[in-house]
CSV table of C-alpha atoms in Angstrom, one decimal:
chain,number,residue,atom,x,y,z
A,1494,UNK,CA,-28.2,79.9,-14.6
A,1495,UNK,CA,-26.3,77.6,-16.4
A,1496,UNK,CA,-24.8,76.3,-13.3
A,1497,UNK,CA,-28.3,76.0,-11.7
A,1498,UNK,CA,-29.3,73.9,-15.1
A,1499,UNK,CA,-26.4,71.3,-14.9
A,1500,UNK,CA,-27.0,70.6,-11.2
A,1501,UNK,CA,-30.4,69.9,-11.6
A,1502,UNK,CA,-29.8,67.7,-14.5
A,1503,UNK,CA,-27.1,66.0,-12.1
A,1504,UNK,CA,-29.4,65.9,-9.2
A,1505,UNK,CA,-31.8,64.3,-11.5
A,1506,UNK,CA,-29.2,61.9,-12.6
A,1507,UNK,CA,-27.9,60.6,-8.8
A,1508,UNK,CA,-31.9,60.1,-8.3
A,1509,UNK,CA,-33.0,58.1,-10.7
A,1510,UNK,CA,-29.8,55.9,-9.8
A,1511,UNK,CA,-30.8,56.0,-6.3
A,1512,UNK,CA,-26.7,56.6,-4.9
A,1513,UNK,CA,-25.5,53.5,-6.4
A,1514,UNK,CA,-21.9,53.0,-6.8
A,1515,UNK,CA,-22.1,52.9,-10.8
A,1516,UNK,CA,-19.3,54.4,-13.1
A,1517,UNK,CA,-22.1,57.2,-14.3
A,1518,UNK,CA,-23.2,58.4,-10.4
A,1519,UNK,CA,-19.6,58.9,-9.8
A,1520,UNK,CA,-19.4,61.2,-12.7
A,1521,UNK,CA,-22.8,62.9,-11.8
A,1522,UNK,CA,-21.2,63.0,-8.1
A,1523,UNK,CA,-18.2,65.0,-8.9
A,1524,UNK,CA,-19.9,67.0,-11.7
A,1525,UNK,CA,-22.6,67.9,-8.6
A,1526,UNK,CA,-18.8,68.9,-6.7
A,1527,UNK,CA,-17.3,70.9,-8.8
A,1528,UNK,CA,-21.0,72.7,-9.3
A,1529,UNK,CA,-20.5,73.1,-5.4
A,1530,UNK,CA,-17.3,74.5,-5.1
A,1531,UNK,CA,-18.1,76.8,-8.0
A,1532,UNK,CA,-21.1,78.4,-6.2
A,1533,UNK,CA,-19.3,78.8,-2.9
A,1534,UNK,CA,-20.9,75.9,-1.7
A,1535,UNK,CA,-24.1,77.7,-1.1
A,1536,UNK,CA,-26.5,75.4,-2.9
A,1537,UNK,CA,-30.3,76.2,-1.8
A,1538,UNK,CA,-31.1,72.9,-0.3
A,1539,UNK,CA,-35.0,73.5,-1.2
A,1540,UNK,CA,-33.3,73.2,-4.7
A,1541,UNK,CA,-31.8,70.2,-3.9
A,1542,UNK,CA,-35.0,68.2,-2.5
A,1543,UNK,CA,-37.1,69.9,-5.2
A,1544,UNK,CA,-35.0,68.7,-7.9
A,1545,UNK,CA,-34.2,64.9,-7.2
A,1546,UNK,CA,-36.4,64.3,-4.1
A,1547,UNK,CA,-33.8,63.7,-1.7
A,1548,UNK,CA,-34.0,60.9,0.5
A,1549,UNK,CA,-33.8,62.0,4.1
A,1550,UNK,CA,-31.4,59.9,5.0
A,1551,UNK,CA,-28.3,62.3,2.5
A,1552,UNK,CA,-29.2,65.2,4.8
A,1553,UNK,CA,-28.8,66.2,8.1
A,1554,UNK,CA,-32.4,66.7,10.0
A,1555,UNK,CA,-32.5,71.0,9.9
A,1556,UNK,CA,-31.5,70.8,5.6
A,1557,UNK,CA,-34.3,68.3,5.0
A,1558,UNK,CA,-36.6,69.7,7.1
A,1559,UNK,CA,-35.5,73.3,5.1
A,1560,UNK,CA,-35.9,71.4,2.1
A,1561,UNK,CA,-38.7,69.0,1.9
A,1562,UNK,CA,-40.5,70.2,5.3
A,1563,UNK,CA,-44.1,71.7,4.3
A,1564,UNK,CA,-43.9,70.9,0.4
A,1565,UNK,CA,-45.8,68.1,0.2
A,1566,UNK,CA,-48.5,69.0,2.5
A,1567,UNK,CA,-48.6,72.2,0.3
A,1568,UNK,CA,-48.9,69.9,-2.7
A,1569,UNK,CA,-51.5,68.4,-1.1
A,1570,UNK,CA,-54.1,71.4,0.2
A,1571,UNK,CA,-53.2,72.6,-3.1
A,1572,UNK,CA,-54.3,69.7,-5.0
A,1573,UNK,CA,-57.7,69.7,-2.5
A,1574,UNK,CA,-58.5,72.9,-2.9
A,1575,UNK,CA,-58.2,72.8,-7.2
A,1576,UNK,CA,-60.3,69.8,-6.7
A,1577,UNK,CA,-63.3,71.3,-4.0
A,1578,UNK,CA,-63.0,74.4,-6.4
A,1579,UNK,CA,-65.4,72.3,-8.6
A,1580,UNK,CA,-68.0,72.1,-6.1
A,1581,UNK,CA,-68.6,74.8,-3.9
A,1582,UNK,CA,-71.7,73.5,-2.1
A,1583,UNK,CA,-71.7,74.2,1.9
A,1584,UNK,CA,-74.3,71.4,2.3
A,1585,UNK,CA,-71.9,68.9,1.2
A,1586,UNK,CA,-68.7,69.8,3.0
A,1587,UNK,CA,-67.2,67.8,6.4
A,1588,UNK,CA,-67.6,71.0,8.4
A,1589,UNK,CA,-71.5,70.7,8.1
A,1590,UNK,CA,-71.4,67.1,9.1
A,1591,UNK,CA,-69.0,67.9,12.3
A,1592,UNK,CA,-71.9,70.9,13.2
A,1593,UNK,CA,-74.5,68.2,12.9
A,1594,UNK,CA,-72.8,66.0,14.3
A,1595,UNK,CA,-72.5,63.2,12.0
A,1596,UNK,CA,-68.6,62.7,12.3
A,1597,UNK,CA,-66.7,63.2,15.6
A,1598,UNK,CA,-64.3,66.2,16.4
A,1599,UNK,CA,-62.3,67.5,18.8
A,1600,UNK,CA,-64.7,70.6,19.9
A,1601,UNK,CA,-63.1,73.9,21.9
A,1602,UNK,CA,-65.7,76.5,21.5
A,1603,UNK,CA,-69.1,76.4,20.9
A,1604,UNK,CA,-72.3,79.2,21.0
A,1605,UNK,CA,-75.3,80.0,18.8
A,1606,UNK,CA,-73.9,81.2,15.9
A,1607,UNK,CA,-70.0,79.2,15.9
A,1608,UNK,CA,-68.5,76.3,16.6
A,1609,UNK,CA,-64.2,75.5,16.8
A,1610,UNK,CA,-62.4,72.6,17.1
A,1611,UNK,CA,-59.0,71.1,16.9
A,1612,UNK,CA,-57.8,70.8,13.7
A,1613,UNK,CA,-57.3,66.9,12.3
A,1614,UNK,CA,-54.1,67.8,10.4
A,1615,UNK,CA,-52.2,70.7,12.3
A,1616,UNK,CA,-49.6,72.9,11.2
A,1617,UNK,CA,-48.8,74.4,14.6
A,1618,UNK,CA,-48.6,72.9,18.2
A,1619,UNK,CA,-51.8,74.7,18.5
A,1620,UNK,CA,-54.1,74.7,15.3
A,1621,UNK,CA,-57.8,75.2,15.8
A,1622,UNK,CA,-60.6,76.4,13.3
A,1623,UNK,CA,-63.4,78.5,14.0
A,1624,UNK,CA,-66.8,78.1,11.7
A,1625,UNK,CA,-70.0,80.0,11.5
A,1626,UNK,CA,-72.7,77.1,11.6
A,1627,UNK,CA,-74.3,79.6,8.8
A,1628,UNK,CA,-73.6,77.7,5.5
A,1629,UNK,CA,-71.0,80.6,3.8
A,1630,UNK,CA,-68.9,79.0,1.5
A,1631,UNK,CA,-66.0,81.6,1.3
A,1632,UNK,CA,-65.5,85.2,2.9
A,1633,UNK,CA,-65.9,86.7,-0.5
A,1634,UNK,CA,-69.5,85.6,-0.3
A,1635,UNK,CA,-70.5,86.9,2.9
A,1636,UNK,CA,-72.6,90.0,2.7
A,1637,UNK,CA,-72.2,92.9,4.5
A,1638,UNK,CA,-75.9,93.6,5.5
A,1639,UNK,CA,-76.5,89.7,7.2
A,1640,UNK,CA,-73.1,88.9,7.8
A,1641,UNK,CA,-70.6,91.9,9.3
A,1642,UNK,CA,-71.9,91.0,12.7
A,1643,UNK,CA,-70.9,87.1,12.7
A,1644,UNK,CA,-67.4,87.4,10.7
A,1645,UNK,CA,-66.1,89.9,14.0
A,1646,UNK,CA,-67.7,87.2,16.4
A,1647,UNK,CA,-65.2,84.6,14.4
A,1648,UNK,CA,-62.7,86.5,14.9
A,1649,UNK,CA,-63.5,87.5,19.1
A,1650,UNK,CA,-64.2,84.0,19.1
A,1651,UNK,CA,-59.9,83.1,17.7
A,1652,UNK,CA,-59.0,85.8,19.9
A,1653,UNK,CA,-60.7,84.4,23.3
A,1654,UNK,CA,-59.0,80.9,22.1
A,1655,UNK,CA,-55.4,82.0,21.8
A,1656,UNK,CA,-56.2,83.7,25.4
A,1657,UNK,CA,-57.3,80.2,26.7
A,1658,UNK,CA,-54.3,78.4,25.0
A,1659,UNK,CA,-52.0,81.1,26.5
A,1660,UNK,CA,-50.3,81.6,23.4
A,1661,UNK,CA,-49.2,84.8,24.5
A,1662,UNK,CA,-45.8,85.3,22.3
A,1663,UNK,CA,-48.2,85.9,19.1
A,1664,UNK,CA,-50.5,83.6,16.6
A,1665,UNK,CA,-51.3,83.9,13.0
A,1666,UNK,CA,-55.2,83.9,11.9
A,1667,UNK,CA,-55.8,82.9,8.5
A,1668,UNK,CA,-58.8,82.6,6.1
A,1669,UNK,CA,-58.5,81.0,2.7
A,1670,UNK,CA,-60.7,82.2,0.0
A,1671,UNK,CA,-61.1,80.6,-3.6
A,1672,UNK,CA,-59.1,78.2,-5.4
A,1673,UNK,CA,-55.9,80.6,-5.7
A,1674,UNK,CA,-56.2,81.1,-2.0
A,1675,UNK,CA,-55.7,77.2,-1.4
A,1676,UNK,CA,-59.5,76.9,0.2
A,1677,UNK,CA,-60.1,73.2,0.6
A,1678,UNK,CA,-63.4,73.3,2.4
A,1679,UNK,CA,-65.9,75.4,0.9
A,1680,UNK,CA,-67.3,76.5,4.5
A,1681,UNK,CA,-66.1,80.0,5.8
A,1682,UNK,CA,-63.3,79.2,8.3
A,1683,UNK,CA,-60.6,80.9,10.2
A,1684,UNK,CA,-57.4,79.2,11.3
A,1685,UNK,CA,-55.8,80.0,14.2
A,1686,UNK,CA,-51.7,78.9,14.3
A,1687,UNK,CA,-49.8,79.6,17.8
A,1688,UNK,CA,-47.3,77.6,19.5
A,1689,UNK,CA,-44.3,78.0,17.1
A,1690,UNK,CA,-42.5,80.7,15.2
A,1691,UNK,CA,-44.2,81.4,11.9
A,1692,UNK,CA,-42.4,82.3,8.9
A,1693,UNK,CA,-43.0,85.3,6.0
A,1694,UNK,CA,-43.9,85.2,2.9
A,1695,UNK,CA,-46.7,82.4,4.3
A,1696,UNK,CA,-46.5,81.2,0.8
């Protein structure tokens, strides 16, 4: 732990300085060395990025990437879904106005009761969402007398789309629910991920 702490006060350090050649980032350089060669050298580079925000230019592609890759879009939905916590009106949300619509998207699927289209922001060569056009704010609020039916059509409904965009090595469905579950659009929706290896834990 101790180790741990003085690196991260050194990271800190070489940051703020941003790498310039002073007498004091030289010290916080080879204090950041001898921390290195005192762990084996296996410094967690998520550490690293986490603690001084690393500019991408003092790593090589695959230990930024490792580092800094998905954290500040996480920081982001994060941040969204804290804030659409506070109002949790279906009415109001961007997925109403895209089944009405009033704003353009790119549409995949479309029947009575659903309606999918490309995600806007994806996090996977193939990343589409499939809505109910019923206004259910989260899955926690559907009921099981009205709505058992339409939740398995969402679901049919991902499964026919990963057929059609032949992701046939495997995909990842996911449904956000609640504030803790990083829900940023208070509309029931399922993501569907393909096209890439995912990772576990998800996060």
């Amino acid at each position: 732990k101790i180790f741990w702490t003085l690196t991260f006060c050194a990271l800190r350090g070489m940051s703020y300085l941003r790498y310039r050649y002073s007498l004091l980032s030289i010290s916080l350089a080879g204090l950041f060395l001898i921390i290195m060669l005192c762990s084996g050298g296996r410094l967690p580079w998520r550490f690293v990025a986490r603690a001084c925000k690393v500019p991408r230019q003092c790593m090589s592609t695959t230990q930024y990437r490792r580092a800094a890759g998905n954290s500040r879009a996480d920081s982001d939905e994060v941040a969204a879904a804290k804030s659409a916590a506070k109002s949790t009106k279906p009415s109001s949300t961007i997925f109403s106005k895209i089944i009405d619509r009033e704003i353009p998207a790119d549409i995949v699927h479309e029947d009575e009761t659903s309606l999918a289209f490309r995600d806007v922001s994806p996090q996977a060569p193939v990343h589409i969402l499939v809505i109910p056009k019923k206004p259910i704010p989260m899955l926690s609020q559907a009921t099981e007398a009205a709505d058992t039916q339409l939740l398995g059509h969402l679901l049919d409904v991902a499964r026919r789309l990963a057929e059609s965009e032949k992701l046939t090595k495997g995909y990842r469905i996911v449904i956000n629910n609640g504030e803790h579950g990083a829900q940023s659009v208070y509309h029931l929706h399922v993501h569907l991920l393909g096209g890439r290896q995912m990772t576990w834990p998800p996060g």
